[in-house]
Amino acid sequence: MSALFAPGRRANAYRGRLAPSPTGLLHLGHAATLLTAASRARSGTLILRNDDLDQQRSRAVFYQAMLEDLAWLGIHWQEGPDIGGPYAPYSQSERHPHYLAAWRTLRNSGFLYPCKCSRRELALAAAAPHESDDEPNYPGTCRPLAAQPLSESPTGQNWRFRVPDGESIAFHDQHFGPQQFIAGKDFGDFLVWRRDDVPSYQLACVVDDAAMRITEVVRGADLLKSTARQLLLYRALGLQPPEWYHCPLITDDNGQRLAKRHDALSIRALREQGKNRELLLSRLLDPEREKSKQF
Ligand SMILES: [Zn+2]
């Protein structure tokens, strides 16, 4: 079985979003993606969303730094946690009722089952895969063979989405072209809720992008596989998926993906070193930049 997930015709104008997590300083890798998102939204609406689901790692100081760094990059948004807008609140920590409603829909439709596997295995699920390696394939340990009675609330248990094994999930990426992943092979049953009552990145992202009427999601290429997972959530929730534009990842001199541990490459540090913003921006947006990694 194969399904091509194509967005329907949209009468509405472009709505894009920036969705950084306030768990560290923005660095050059983020900047490239954020600038691309801003550029693609220039004739539409740009939304800033504060992806602060991970309350243990999110810090107000990083949220403030995010606002300052985005301003320094010359990025302006029309809706966000600092200015409000028609789809407020724009901080994920304030959107719990939306996630709970989605959990309930999925539960009632038979897509979910509780998972009793160890905390260690599951610790990464609330963080965007940007922040860590992609979620490992779940071996199906807790997947029930037959329907079972389920609790009325997700609290206190981990919950997984049962993927349709063997189904090909295909979509068109605006940058990388046709993409295809096989459910049950390229990714397994994935977490939608943690026992500490935090929805997973996958669920929160879909719920918010749909609620905020996002027409195109621009993000890093490390999330291509997450897009396949999220398309299954869109379908299960009866929601219209957006279009997708994944950005090539910037690597350091050793070919390692830039991460928050590269403190020297934070926007803040470059700014404090007096780096020229226009030069930085022109290099980040230069399609040849992958050949010249010196900033
Ligand atoms: Zn399990």
XYZ file of N, CA and C and ligand atoms in Angstrom, residues 113-118 121-122 138-143 158 160, ligand 1:
49
model
N -1.407 3.121 22.003
C -1.344 2.120 23.083
C -0.298 2.574 24.094
N -0.485 2.186 25.374
C 0.497 2.586 26.384
C 1.768 1.740 26.272
N 2.884 2.350 26.583
C 4.184 1.678 26.491
C 4.857 1.748 27.852
N 5.302 0.595 28.339
C 5.888 0.528 29.673
C 7.410 0.442 29.634
N 8.007 0.729 28.518
C 9.460 0.614 28.409
C 10.159 1.682 29.263
N 11.464 1.498 29.441
C 12.193 2.285 30.451
C 12.275 3.762 30.122
N 15.062 4.837 27.647
C 14.729 4.675 26.231
C 13.906 5.841 25.701
N 13.136 6.420 26.603
C 12.132 7.374 26.162
C 12.527 8.815 26.424
N 11.345 1.611 17.444
C 10.777 0.886 18.584
C 10.523 -0.561 18.178
N 10.972 -1.520 18.988
C 10.827 -2.929 18.586
C 9.411 -3.485 18.745
N 8.488 -2.686 19.281
C 7.103 -3.162 19.348
C 6.791 -3.949 20.611
N 7.655 -3.838 21.614
C 7.514 -4.616 22.849
C 6.107 -4.551 23.449
N 5.541 -3.368 23.513
C 4.255 -3.194 24.210
C 3.059 -3.150 23.258
N 3.298 -3.315 21.975
C 2.186 -3.204 21.016
C 1.196 -4.355 21.236
N 3.424 6.295 29.135
C 3.916 6.672 27.813
C 2.941 6.103 26.784
N 2.236 5.361 22.571
C 2.805 5.282 21.220
C 1.728 5.263 20.151
Zn 7.123 -0.303 25.276
